[in-house]
Amino acid sequence: MRVFYGKANDPDAAQYLVHGVSTRPSLSVGSLINPPLRTLFQQRLLERREGIYADRQQAPLGRSYNQAPGLPSGLDLYKTTFGKKTHRVFAGHIINPPKSREQVEKEAQDGRQLYVRTHNHFDVGEQINRKYNWSKYTKDSKFGIATPNYNDGRNVARSLRWLDQLQLQKAATLVSKRYEDFRARTQPQVGKVCDPIADTMNVPPNHTFGIMLSPDEFGAADLMHYTAPVDFLRGKDRERAVLSAVREHLKKANFHNFSSLLETFRHYDKKSNGSIGTRELLSVCRQFNLDLNPQLLDALLEYCDVDGNGQIDFMEFANFLNWKDKMPIKELEEDVLTKGNKRGPSAGEGGSGESLVKKEDLLPKEVGSSEKTPRTLTRPQTVPDRFYTSSSVISAVVGGPSAANYRTYGVPTVRTDLAAPCIKRISDMKNYGDESSSGGLINPSLYSLKGVHEKHFFMSRPKEEIASIFRNIGVEISEETFNDVWKLASMRHPRGQVCVETFRNVLDEIQAKKMGYY
């Protein structure tokens, strides 16, 4: 439920508020169905009260009354009738009227001409009088259309032609079947799909390409129990999820522990050479309780290194490991970054005289503001900017021009040309290249087959919920061991939060040490 911030702490008076006036019935249902008996005195008193009404005087309830006062004076009540007298007619007079044949024929002929005129109705064999004016015509007059007559003999020639010649002219033209098949295969036909390679696909209609994978017989408990130590999801999904979690952890740590981007970069730059290397990045991650393995550390460095020189400069550091919009650059920091001033005594000895950024790389945070922010860097494209389907490569017409160099229209599905926002909104449906690819949709992880996704493993949970999850999947550990594992897992997060993946990793490490893996 969304509550307006101005009404957050207001008392909830709506549920106790009643509108209108409380009505009280004057009579109950029982008193209407079974009214109480009145005494003789009460009955006389009620009749006296209601006797003042006109309807009560004229027509008292339950008594017969005289209706004569309402009728006109002088009206005989017993002999006067109202309405029109109905004449009785028998059905026999209608079916068999008491008339002679001549009278019936005369009555029928009186309205005959009018009926013929209105309904155009004639008797069988009756001659129709069309009222022609025959005075204009003679006995030699002709009616109708004259039959065409040609003196050149064309009608005679048509009658002398043989039947086989006429059928030959009306018959269909015979063509080669090879030519007709080629035309039907290469040229579009009305109402048919043009498929030039239909002959090469000699497979049954229900043929399925590829190998069908049978479902595995395991559950969530088997996945979490029998996973090897320090192993989690396989493939790019695990790398992207863990890499995103590490970047968010570093961004939060930098925002809460330092006041400016320059101070944050100097803390990372242990050698004061204007760039951050692998050892320096590993040292800072360990300070923030992030013990990264070498593969994940290399992946983090490769993600932030846009120019590919193996080092993270200030622009890459500000774009990928910080919330640069929340830590603007002021005028003094701008001078240090662009002019290359040496560090002061508060930052330690030594310094670099070279500038960390160019002046054109710093853009105003807002129009007319003195505060600056580094410009947004875009990572190199990891997907091609144009895709070719088989139909666009082979073209739709055999022998037609190639479509390889056709211009591509529209907006790409993966927006690698845009920088991914620090905090992605729910309404933002764009794919900035940091989401799962089609391979992840076609071959999902084993956990997703059971409705468990990566966000469920990295979601922070309370201690009781973690204990309930591992108890339900069959993990039997003592209370003392559980508290020790919880303590070690909470130390890996700056705020002491624990997720299922962190707790499972710590538990696997402890079990691996007991079994002699380490």
Short mmCIF file of C-alpha atoms in Angstrom, two decimals:
data_model
loop_
_atom_site.label_atom_id
_atom_site.label_comp_id
_atom_site.label_asym_id
_atom_site.label_seq_id
_atom_site.Cartn_x
_atom_site.Cartn_y
_atom_site.Cartn_z
CA MET A 1 0.00 0.00 0.00
CA ARG A 2 1.41 3.40 -1.03
CA VAL A 3 0.86 6.26 1.43
CA PHE A 4 1.42 9.89 0.57
CA TYR A 5 4.39 11.18 2.54
CA GLY A 6 2.37 14.05 3.95
CA LYS A 7 -0.06 11.56 5.56
CA ALA A 8 2.52 9.06 6.83
CA ASN A 9 2.03 9.72 10.57
CA ASP A 10 -1.61 10.88 10.50
CA PRO A 11 -4.09 8.90 12.64
CA ASP A 12 -6.23 6.41 10.80
CA ALA A 13 -9.66 7.90 11.44
CA ALA A 14 -11.27 6.55 8.28
CA GLN A 15 -12.06 3.13 9.71
CA TYR A 16 -13.89 4.63 12.68
CA LEU A 17 -15.75 7.36 10.74
CA VAL A 18 -19.47 6.85 10.13
CA HIS A 19 -21.41 9.05 7.70
CA GLY A 20 -25.11 9.88 7.87
CA VAL A 21 -27.69 9.76 10.66
CA SER A 22 -28.35 6.66 12.71
CA THR A 23 -31.94 5.60 12.01
CA ARG A 24 -34.12 3.95 14.61
CA PRO A 25 -37.23 2.09 13.41
CA SER A 26 -40.44 3.23 15.06
CA LEU A 27 -42.16 -0.14 14.57
CA SER A 28 -40.69 -3.57 14.88
CA VAL A 29 -41.44 -6.47 12.56
CA GLY A 30 -43.04 -8.48 15.36
CA SER A 31 -45.49 -5.71 16.20
CA LEU A 32 -46.57 -5.52 12.54
CA ILE A 33 -47.07 -9.27 12.11
CA ASN A 34 -48.69 -9.84 15.50
CA PRO A 35 -50.10 -6.49 16.64
CA PRO A 36 -51.13 -6.28 20.31
CA LEU A 37 -54.84 -6.54 21.08
CA ARG A 38 -56.67 -3.27 21.74
CA THR A 39 -59.26 -2.74 24.39
CA LEU A 40 -62.73 -1.50 23.54
CA PHE A 41 -61.85 1.95 24.80
CA GLN A 42 -58.68 2.07 22.59
CA GLN A 43 -60.70 0.93 19.54
CA ARG A 44 -63.36 3.64 20.07
CA LEU A 45 -60.65 6.26 20.55
CA LEU A 46 -58.90 5.22 17.29
CA GLU A 47 -62.17 5.40 15.33
CA ARG A 48 -62.87 8.86 16.70
CA ARG A 49 -59.43 10.10 15.66
CA GLU A 50 -59.70 8.71 12.12
CA GLY A 51 -63.33 9.79 11.68
CA ILE A 52 -62.25 13.30 10.57
CA TYR A 53 -60.87 11.96 7.23
CA ALA A 54 -63.13 12.05 4.11
CA ASP A 55 -62.20 8.57 2.93
CA ARG A 56 -63.00 7.25 6.36
CA GLN A 57 -66.48 8.82 6.23
CA GLN A 58 -67.29 7.71 2.65
CA ALA A 59 -65.72 4.21 2.68
CA PRO A 60 -65.01 2.98 6.20
CA LEU A 61 -62.60 0.04 6.37
CA GLY A 62 -64.37 -3.32 6.61
CA ARG A 63 -67.91 -1.97 6.05
CA SER A 64 -70.15 -1.66 2.97
CA TYR A 65 -71.13 1.88 2.03
CA ASN A 66 -73.61 3.63 -0.31
CA GLN A 67 -72.05 4.86 -3.58
CA ALA A 68 -75.16 6.77 -4.71
CA PRO A 69 -73.99 10.20 -3.45
CA GLY A 70 -71.22 10.18 -6.07
CA LEU A 71 -73.55 9.66 -9.08
CA PRO A 72 -75.45 12.39 -11.00
CA SER A 73 -78.82 13.37 -9.65
CA GLY A 74 -81.89 11.80 -11.36
CA LEU A 75 -79.95 8.72 -12.53
CA ASP A 76 -81.90 5.47 -12.32
CA LEU A 77 -79.59 3.05 -10.57
CA TYR A 78 -81.38 -0.06 -11.80
CA LYS A 79 -82.22 0.73 -15.46
CA THR A 80 -79.36 2.96 -16.62
CA THR A 81 -76.59 1.21 -18.66
CA PHE A 82 -73.30 2.57 -20.04
CA GLY A 83 -71.48 1.83 -23.34
CA LYS A 84 -72.64 0.83 -26.86
CA LYS A 85 -74.93 -2.05 -27.50
CA THR A 86 -73.22 -4.97 -29.24
CA HIS A 87 -75.02 -6.53 -32.19
CA ARG A 88 -74.79 -10.25 -32.17
CA VAL A 89 -73.59 -11.82 -35.44
CA PHE A 90 -73.53 -15.58 -35.96
CA ALA A 91 -70.61 -17.38 -37.66
CA GLY A 92 -73.04 -19.34 -39.82
CA HIS A 93 -74.17 -16.16 -41.57
CA ILE A 94 -70.55 -15.39 -42.50
CA ILE A 95 -69.72 -18.86 -43.84
CA ASN A 96 -73.05 -19.45 -45.55
CA PRO A 97 -74.65 -16.02 -46.07
CA PRO A 98 -78.42 -16.03 -46.73
CA LYS A 99 -77.95 -14.59 -50.24
CA SER A 100 -78.54 -15.87 -53.72
CA ARG A 101 -75.74 -16.65 -56.20
CA GLU A 102 -76.51 -13.60 -58.30
CA GLN A 103 -76.21 -11.30 -55.27
CA VAL A 104 -72.83 -12.79 -54.30
CA GLU A 105 -71.45 -12.44 -57.85
CA LYS A 106 -72.66 -8.86 -58.09
CA GLU A 107 -70.99 -7.87 -54.82
CA ALA A 108 -67.75 -9.55 -55.94
CA GLN A 109 -67.70 -7.75 -59.32
CA ASP A 110 -68.39 -4.33 -57.79
CA GLY A 111 -64.89 -4.07 -56.24
CA ARG A 112 -63.08 -6.26 -58.76
CA GLN A 113 -61.60 -3.50 -60.94
CA LEU A 114 -60.33 -1.57 -57.93
CA TYR A 115 -58.70 -4.70 -56.48
CA VAL A 116 -56.99 -5.46 -59.81
CA ARG A 117 -55.61 -1.94 -59.96
CA THR A 118 -54.29 -1.87 -56.41
CA HIS A 119 -52.97 -5.45 -56.16
CA ASN A 120 -52.27 -6.24 -59.84
CA HIS A 121 -54.17 -9.49 -59.41
CA PHE A 122 -55.71 -11.31 -62.39
CA ASP A 123 -57.61 -14.55 -62.64
CA VAL A 124 -56.27 -17.57 -64.47
CA GLY A 125 -56.70 -17.10 -68.25
CA GLU A 126 -57.87 -13.50 -67.88
CA GLN A 127 -56.66 -11.19 -70.63
CA ILE A 128 -54.69 -8.20 -69.44
CA ASN A 129 -55.66 -4.87 -70.89
CA ARG A 130 -52.42 -2.92 -71.22
CA LYS A 131 -54.25 0.06 -72.70
CA TYR A 132 -52.10 0.34 -75.80
CA ASN A 133 -52.91 3.04 -78.33
CA TRP A 134 -53.34 0.92 -81.45
CA SER A 135 -54.19 3.91 -83.62
CA LYS A 136 -50.48 4.62 -84.11
CA TYR A 137 -49.68 1.14 -85.53
CA THR A 138 -50.64 -0.60 -88.79
CA LYS A 139 -50.86 -4.22 -89.75
CA ASP A 140 -47.29 -4.12 -91.12
CA SER A 141 -45.74 -2.82 -87.91
CA LYS A 142 -43.01 -4.96 -86.29
CA PHE A 143 -42.09 -5.39 -82.66
CA GLY A 144 -38.81 -6.48 -80.95
CA ILE A 145 -35.12 -6.26 -81.99
CA ALA A 146 -33.94 -7.09 -85.48
CA THR A 147 -31.77 -10.22 -85.81
CA PRO A 148 -28.23 -9.33 -87.01
CA ASN A 149 -27.47 -10.54 -90.52
CA TYR A 150 -24.04 -10.47 -92.17
CA ASN A 151 -23.59 -10.84 -95.91
CA ASP A 152 -19.90 -11.82 -95.71
CA GLY A 153 -20.66 -15.41 -94.61
CA ARG A 154 -19.12 -15.38 -91.14
CA ASN A 155 -22.00 -17.32 -89.62
CA VAL A 156 -21.64 -19.99 -92.32
CA ALA A 157 -17.90 -20.34 -91.67
CA ARG A 158 -18.59 -20.80 -87.92
CA SER A 159 -21.02 -23.62 -88.61
CA LEU A 160 -18.59 -25.43 -90.93
CA ARG A 161 -15.76 -25.69 -88.32
CA TRP A 162 -15.11 -29.14 -86.89
CA LEU A 163 -15.60 -29.89 -83.16
CA ASP A 164 -12.01 -31.01 -82.52
CA GLN A 165 -10.69 -27.66 -83.72
CA LEU A 166 -12.92 -25.76 -81.32
CA GLN A 167 -11.89 -28.00 -78.39
CA LEU A 168 -8.20 -27.55 -79.28
CA GLN A 169 -8.54 -23.79 -79.09
CA LYS A 170 -10.30 -23.96 -75.72
CA ALA A 171 -7.89 -26.52 -74.20
CA ALA A 172 -5.04 -25.54 -71.82
CA THR A 173 -1.56 -24.91 -73.17
CA LEU A 174 0.87 -27.79 -72.61
CA VAL A 175 4.20 -26.75 -71.00
CA SER A 176 7.21 -28.67 -69.73
CA LYS A 177 6.91 -29.94 -66.13
CA ARG A 178 10.57 -29.08 -65.46
CA TYR A 179 9.94 -25.50 -66.50
CA GLU A 180 6.76 -25.28 -64.40
CA ASP A 181 8.53 -26.68 -61.31
CA PHE A 182 11.39 -24.20 -61.67
CA ARG A 183 8.97 -21.30 -62.04
CA ALA A 184 6.95 -22.36 -58.98
CA ARG A 185 10.13 -22.72 -56.92
CA THR A 186 11.84 -19.47 -57.86
CA GLN A 187 9.01 -17.02 -58.51
CA PRO A 188 6.46 -15.89 -55.92
CA GLN A 189 3.00 -17.38 -56.35
CA VAL A 190 -0.28 -15.87 -55.18
CA GLY A 191 -1.35 -17.41 -51.86
CA LYS A 192 1.87 -19.47 -51.40
CA VAL A 193 5.06 -18.92 -49.39
CA CYS A 194 8.15 -18.49 -51.56
CA ASP A 195 10.75 -20.95 -50.25
CA PRO A 196 13.68 -21.37 -52.70
CA ILE A 197 15.37 -24.07 -50.58
CA ALA A 198 12.27 -26.18 -49.94
CA ASP A 199 13.69 -29.09 -51.97
CA THR A 200 16.82 -29.27 -49.78
CA MET A 201 14.82 -29.76 -46.57
CA ASN A 202 13.88 -33.37 -47.15
CA VAL A 203 12.77 -34.04 -43.58
CA PRO A 204 9.36 -35.04 -42.22
CA PRO A 205 7.07 -32.25 -40.97
CA ASN A 206 7.43 -33.26 -37.30
CA HIS A 207 11.24 -33.44 -37.40
CA THR A 208 13.05 -31.79 -34.47
CA PHE A 209 16.65 -30.59 -34.74
CA GLY A 210 19.08 -30.97 -31.87
CA ILE A 211 19.31 -33.33 -28.90
CA MET A 212 16.61 -33.41 -26.27
CA LEU A 213 17.89 -33.23 -22.68
CA SER A 214 16.13 -35.44 -20.17
CA PRO A 215 15.35 -33.76 -16.84
CA ASP A 216 17.76 -34.50 -14.02
CA GLU A 217 16.54 -36.30 -10.93
CA PHE A 218 17.72 -33.96 -8.18
CA GLY A 219 16.40 -31.22 -5.98
CA ALA A 220 17.64 -28.04 -4.34
CA ALA A 221 19.13 -30.00 -1.42
CA ASP A 222 21.22 -32.14 -3.79
CA LEU A 223 22.49 -29.04 -5.59
CA MET A 224 23.61 -27.37 -2.36
CA HIS A 225 24.96 -30.53 -0.69
CA TYR A 226 27.03 -32.04 -3.45
CA THR A 227 28.57 -28.86 -4.83
CA ALA A 228 32.35 -28.89 -4.70
CA PRO A 229 33.98 -26.29 -2.38
CA VAL A 230 34.32 -22.74 -3.74
CA ASP A 231 32.18 -23.69 -6.78
CA PHE A 232 28.83 -22.17 -7.57
CA LEU A 233 26.96 -21.54 -10.81
CA ARG A 234 28.94 -22.44 -13.87
CA GLY A 235 29.36 -20.19 -16.88
CA LYS A 236 28.93 -16.48 -17.41
CA ASP A 237 25.87 -16.17 -15.17
CA ARG A 238 27.90 -16.74 -12.01
CA GLU A 239 30.68 -14.42 -13.14
CA ARG A 240 28.29 -11.60 -13.96
CA ALA A 241 26.29 -11.99 -10.75
CA VAL A 242 29.34 -12.09 -8.47
CA LEU A 243 31.05 -9.30 -10.41
CA SER A 244 28.00 -7.08 -10.06
CA ALA A 245 27.82 -7.82 -6.34
CA VAL A 246 31.53 -6.92 -5.88
CA ARG A 247 31.10 -3.63 -7.77
CA GLU A 248 28.07 -2.67 -5.69
CA HIS A 249 29.96 -3.51 -2.49
CA LEU A 250 32.91 -1.31 -3.53
CA LYS A 251 30.59 1.54 -4.54
CA LYS A 252 28.86 1.48 -1.16
CA ALA A 253 32.15 1.30 0.72
CA ASN A 254 33.63 4.22 -1.24
CA PHE A 255 30.51 6.36 -0.76
CA HIS A 256 30.33 5.79 3.00
CA ASN A 257 34.07 5.97 3.81
CA PHE A 258 35.28 8.83 1.60
CA SER A 259 34.00 12.33 0.88
CA SER A 260 35.31 12.84 -2.66
CA LEU A 261 36.42 10.90 -5.72
CA LEU A 262 39.99 12.22 -5.45
CA GLU A 263 40.31 11.00 -1.88
CA THR A 264 38.92 7.61 -2.87
CA PHE A 265 41.30 7.26 -5.82
CA ARG A 266 44.32 8.19 -3.69
CA HIS A 267 43.36 5.50 -1.20
CA TYR A 268 43.37 2.90 -3.98
CA ASP A 269 46.53 4.26 -5.67
CA LYS A 270 49.11 2.95 -3.20
CA LYS A 271 52.06 3.59 -5.53
CA SER A 272 50.95 7.17 -6.37
CA ASN A 273 51.50 6.61 -10.11
CA GLY A 274 48.04 7.73 -11.24
CA SER A 275 46.65 4.23 -11.90
CA ILE A 276 45.44 1.19 -9.97
CA GLY A 277 46.98 -2.23 -10.58
CA THR A 278 45.98 -5.76 -9.63
CA ARG A 279 47.87 -5.85 -6.30
CA GLU A 280 46.50 -2.47 -5.25
CA LEU A 281 42.95 -3.49 -6.10
CA LEU A 282 43.35 -6.77 -4.17
CA SER A 283 44.71 -4.93 -1.13
CA VAL A 284 41.75 -2.55 -0.98
CA CYS A 285 39.26 -5.38 -1.48
CA ARG A 286 40.74 -7.23 1.49
CA GLN A 287 40.40 -4.07 3.58
CA PHE A 288 36.68 -4.09 2.74
CA ASN A 289 36.36 -7.82 3.65
CA LEU A 290 36.29 -8.96 0.01
CA ASP A 291 38.57 -11.96 -0.37
CA LEU A 292 38.48 -12.40 -4.16
CA ASN A 293 40.05 -15.31 -5.97
CA PRO A 294 42.49 -14.48 -8.81
CA GLN A 295 39.97 -15.30 -11.57
CA LEU A 296 37.33 -12.94 -10.17
CA LEU A 297 39.92 -10.20 -9.55
CA ASP A 298 41.10 -10.42 -13.15
CA ALA A 299 37.49 -10.28 -14.35
CA LEU A 300 36.87 -7.14 -12.25
CA LEU A 301 40.00 -5.47 -13.62
CA GLU A 302 39.07 -6.43 -17.19
CA TYR A 303 35.56 -5.03 -16.74
CA CYS A 304 36.84 -1.63 -15.52
CA ASP A 305 39.78 -1.40 -17.95
CA VAL A 306 38.20 0.20 -21.00
CA ASP A 307 41.39 1.11 -22.86
CA GLY A 308 42.93 -2.32 -22.22
CA ASN A 309 46.29 -1.19 -20.74
CA GLY A 310 46.01 -3.43 -17.67
CA GLN A 311 45.56 -0.48 -15.26
CA ILE A 312 42.54 1.45 -13.96
CA ASP A 313 42.89 5.20 -14.38
CA PHE A 314 40.80 7.89 -12.68
CA MET A 315 38.08 8.05 -15.37
CA GLU A 316 37.57 4.28 -15.35
CA PHE A 317 37.64 4.22 -11.55
CA ALA A 318 35.00 6.98 -11.29
CA ASN A 319 32.66 5.36 -13.83
CA PHE A 320 32.71 1.71 -12.80
CA LEU A 321 33.61 1.61 -9.08
CA ASN A 322 31.86 4.72 -7.73
CA TRP A 323 28.59 6.61 -7.74
CA LYS A 324 30.01 9.64 -9.48
CA ASP A 325 26.70 11.51 -9.49
CA LYS A 326 26.60 11.44 -5.69
CA MET A 327 30.24 12.58 -5.29
CA PRO A 328 30.64 15.73 -7.45
CA ILE A 329 34.04 17.34 -8.08
CA LYS A 330 34.52 20.81 -6.61
CA GLU A 331 36.83 23.59 -7.84
CA LEU A 332 39.83 22.65 -5.65
CA GLU A 333 39.63 19.00 -6.68
CA GLU A 334 39.31 20.07 -10.33
CA ASP A 335 42.57 22.00 -10.10
CA VAL A 336 44.34 19.00 -8.57
CA LEU A 337 42.97 16.60 -11.18
CA THR A 338 43.60 18.74 -14.26
CA LYS A 339 46.84 20.56 -13.28
CA GLY A 340 48.54 17.67 -11.50
CA ASN A 341 49.27 19.33 -8.14
CA LYS A 342 51.20 17.31 -5.65
CA ARG A 343 49.59 15.81 -2.59
CA GLY A 344 49.46 17.77 0.59
CA PRO A 345 50.97 16.65 3.87
CA SER A 346 47.65 15.18 4.98
CA ALA A 347 47.72 12.64 2.18
CA GLY A 348 51.22 11.39 2.68
CA GLU A 349 54.60 12.09 1.18
CA GLY A 350 55.34 12.27 -2.47
CA GLY A 351 52.90 12.70 -5.32
CA SER A 352 52.55 12.77 -9.04
CA GLY A 353 52.94 15.93 -11.05
CA GLU A 354 50.94 14.60 -13.98
CA SER A 355 47.25 15.42 -14.41
CA LEU A 356 44.81 12.57 -13.74
CA VAL A 357 42.14 13.73 -16.19
CA LYS A 358 41.80 16.16 -19.05
CA LYS A 359 39.77 19.31 -18.59
CA GLU A 360 37.30 18.36 -21.31
CA ASP A 361 36.58 15.08 -19.47
CA LEU A 362 34.91 16.99 -16.64
CA LEU A 363 31.36 18.10 -17.37
CA PRO A 364 29.09 20.38 -15.29
CA LYS A 365 26.78 18.44 -13.03
CA GLU A 366 23.94 20.85 -13.82
CA VAL A 367 23.56 23.82 -16.12
CA GLY A 368 25.20 26.83 -14.46
CA SER A 369 26.69 24.78 -11.58
CA SER A 370 30.34 25.01 -10.54
CA GLU A 371 30.44 21.36 -9.52
CA LYS A 372 31.75 18.93 -12.12
CA THR A 373 31.35 15.22 -12.76
CA PRO A 374 33.43 12.91 -14.98
CA ARG A 375 31.98 12.16 -18.38
CA THR A 376 30.40 8.76 -18.89
CA LEU A 377 32.57 6.06 -20.42
CA THR A 378 31.09 3.34 -22.60
CA ARG A 379 32.52 -0.13 -22.52
CA PRO A 380 33.56 -1.66 -25.86
CA GLN A 381 30.87 -3.61 -27.63
CA THR A 382 30.75 -7.25 -26.64
CA VAL A 383 28.06 -8.07 -29.20
CA PRO A 384 28.00 -7.23 -32.92
CA ASP A 385 26.16 -4.06 -33.91
CA ARG A 386 24.29 -5.88 -36.69
CA PHE A 387 22.91 -9.37 -37.00
CA TYR A 388 22.40 -11.36 -40.19
CA THR A 389 19.73 -13.95 -40.59
CA SER A 390 19.94 -16.71 -43.14
CA SER A 391 17.21 -15.18 -45.30
CA SER A 392 18.96 -11.80 -45.45
CA VAL A 393 22.26 -13.43 -46.48
CA ILE A 394 20.96 -15.74 -49.20
CA SER A 395 18.35 -13.17 -50.34
CA ALA A 396 14.75 -14.01 -51.11
CA VAL A 397 15.17 -14.34 -54.87
CA VAL A 398 17.57 -16.77 -56.50
CA GLY A 399 20.13 -14.86 -58.53
CA GLY A 400 19.23 -11.51 -56.96
CA PRO A 401 21.74 -9.03 -55.48
CA SER A 402 23.32 -9.83 -52.12
CA ALA A 403 21.84 -8.22 -49.01
CA ALA A 404 25.08 -8.25 -47.02
CA ASN A 405 25.63 -4.48 -47.25
CA TYR A 406 22.04 -3.41 -46.71
CA ARG A 407 21.51 -0.63 -44.21
CA THR A 408 20.17 -1.77 -40.84
CA TYR A 409 17.24 0.22 -39.45
CA GLY A 410 15.80 0.45 -35.94
CA VAL A 411 17.28 0.40 -32.44
CA PRO A 412 19.57 -2.49 -31.35
CA THR A 413 18.19 -4.87 -28.75
CA VAL A 414 21.34 -4.74 -26.62
CA ARG A 415 22.08 -1.06 -25.96
CA THR A 416 25.85 -1.23 -25.62
CA ASP A 417 25.99 2.32 -26.97
CA LEU A 418 24.50 3.60 -23.71
CA ALA A 419 26.09 3.57 -20.27
CA ALA A 420 24.35 1.40 -17.71
CA PRO A 421 22.81 3.48 -14.89
CA CYS A 422 24.06 3.10 -11.35
CA ILE A 423 20.57 2.35 -10.02
CA LYS A 424 18.27 0.78 -12.59
CA ARG A 425 14.63 1.68 -12.27
CA ILE A 426 11.81 -0.84 -12.48
CA SER A 427 10.35 0.88 -15.53
CA ASP A 428 13.70 0.73 -17.38
CA MET A 429 13.38 -2.34 -19.65
CA LYS A 430 16.56 -1.71 -21.69
CA ASN A 431 19.30 -4.33 -21.87
CA TYR A 432 22.65 -2.59 -21.41
CA GLY A 433 24.67 -5.75 -22.04
CA ASP A 434 24.79 -6.76 -18.37
CA GLU A 435 21.87 -9.21 -18.53
CA SER A 436 21.68 -12.84 -19.51
CA SER A 437 22.03 -13.63 -23.19
CA SER A 438 19.99 -15.99 -25.37
CA GLY A 439 22.31 -18.79 -24.29
CA GLY A 440 21.14 -18.34 -20.73
CA LEU A 441 17.53 -18.58 -21.89
CA ILE A 442 18.08 -21.67 -24.05
CA ASN A 443 20.33 -23.41 -21.49
CA PRO A 444 19.25 -22.12 -18.06
CA SER A 445 21.07 -23.08 -14.89
CA LEU A 446 20.06 -26.12 -12.88
CA TYR A 447 18.67 -23.94 -10.11
CA SER A 448 16.21 -22.14 -12.41
CA LEU A 449 14.63 -25.48 -13.32
CA LYS A 450 13.41 -25.64 -9.72
CA GLY A 451 12.32 -22.01 -9.57
CA VAL A 452 15.46 -20.82 -7.72
CA HIS A 453 17.43 -17.98 -9.32
CA GLU A 454 20.68 -16.20 -8.48
CA LYS A 455 18.95 -13.30 -6.71
CA HIS A 456 17.59 -15.78 -4.16
CA PHE A 457 21.13 -16.93 -3.28
CA PHE A 458 22.51 -13.38 -2.87
CA MET A 459 19.52 -11.95 -0.95
CA SER A 460 20.34 -11.01 2.66
CA ARG A 461 18.32 -13.04 5.18
CA PRO A 462 18.00 -13.15 9.00
CA LYS A 463 19.65 -15.78 11.11
CA GLU A 464 16.46 -17.76 11.79
CA GLU A 465 15.61 -17.96 8.07
CA ILE A 466 19.11 -19.18 7.16
CA ALA A 467 18.87 -21.86 9.82
CA SER A 468 15.43 -22.92 8.60
CA ILE A 469 16.60 -23.20 4.95
CA PHE A 470 19.62 -25.38 5.72
CA ARG A 471 17.62 -27.48 8.20
CA ASN A 472 14.91 -28.14 5.59
CA ILE A 473 17.41 -29.37 2.99
CA GLY A 474 18.93 -31.84 5.48
CA VAL A 475 22.07 -30.09 6.76
CA GLU A 476 22.73 -31.34 10.30
CA ILE A 477 25.10 -29.09 12.23
CA SER A 478 25.26 -28.26 15.90
CA GLU A 479 24.18 -24.93 17.34
CA GLU A 480 27.78 -24.03 18.21
CA THR A 481 29.02 -24.78 14.68
CA PHE A 482 26.13 -22.79 13.16
CA ASN A 483 27.00 -19.74 15.30
CA ASP A 484 30.66 -19.96 14.26
CA VAL A 485 29.74 -20.20 10.57
CA TRP A 486 27.32 -17.28 10.95
CA LYS A 487 30.01 -15.16 12.61
CA LEU A 488 32.54 -15.83 9.83
CA ALA A 489 29.93 -15.19 7.11
CA SER A 490 28.84 -11.88 8.67
CA MET A 491 32.48 -10.68 8.71
CA ARG A 492 32.60 -10.85 4.91
CA HIS A 493 30.05 -8.03 4.57
CA PRO A 494 30.70 -4.49 5.82
CA ARG A 495 27.23 -4.33 7.39
CA GLY A 496 27.23 -7.87 8.69
CA GLN A 497 24.57 -9.13 6.28
CA VAL A 498 24.52 -12.82 5.38
CA CYS A 499 23.02 -14.53 2.33
CA VAL A 500 22.60 -18.20 1.47
CA GLU A 501 25.62 -18.21 -0.87
CA THR A 502 27.97 -16.63 1.68
CA PHE A 503 26.86 -19.01 4.43
CA ARG A 504 27.22 -22.02 2.11
CA ASN A 505 30.72 -20.98 1.00
CA VAL A 506 31.89 -20.63 4.60
CA LEU A 507 30.34 -23.99 5.50
CA ASP A 508 32.03 -25.66 2.49
CA GLU A 509 35.39 -24.17 3.45
CA ILE A 510 35.09 -25.47 6.99
CA GLN A 511 34.10 -28.93 5.76
CA ALA A 512 36.91 -28.91 3.18
CA LYS A 513 39.47 -28.11 5.89
CA LYS A 514 38.20 -30.97 7.99
CA MET A 515 38.46 -33.36 5.01
CA GLY A 516 41.98 -32.19 4.15
CA TYR A 517 41.32 -30.23 0.96
CA TYR A 518 43.27 -27.24 2.30
#
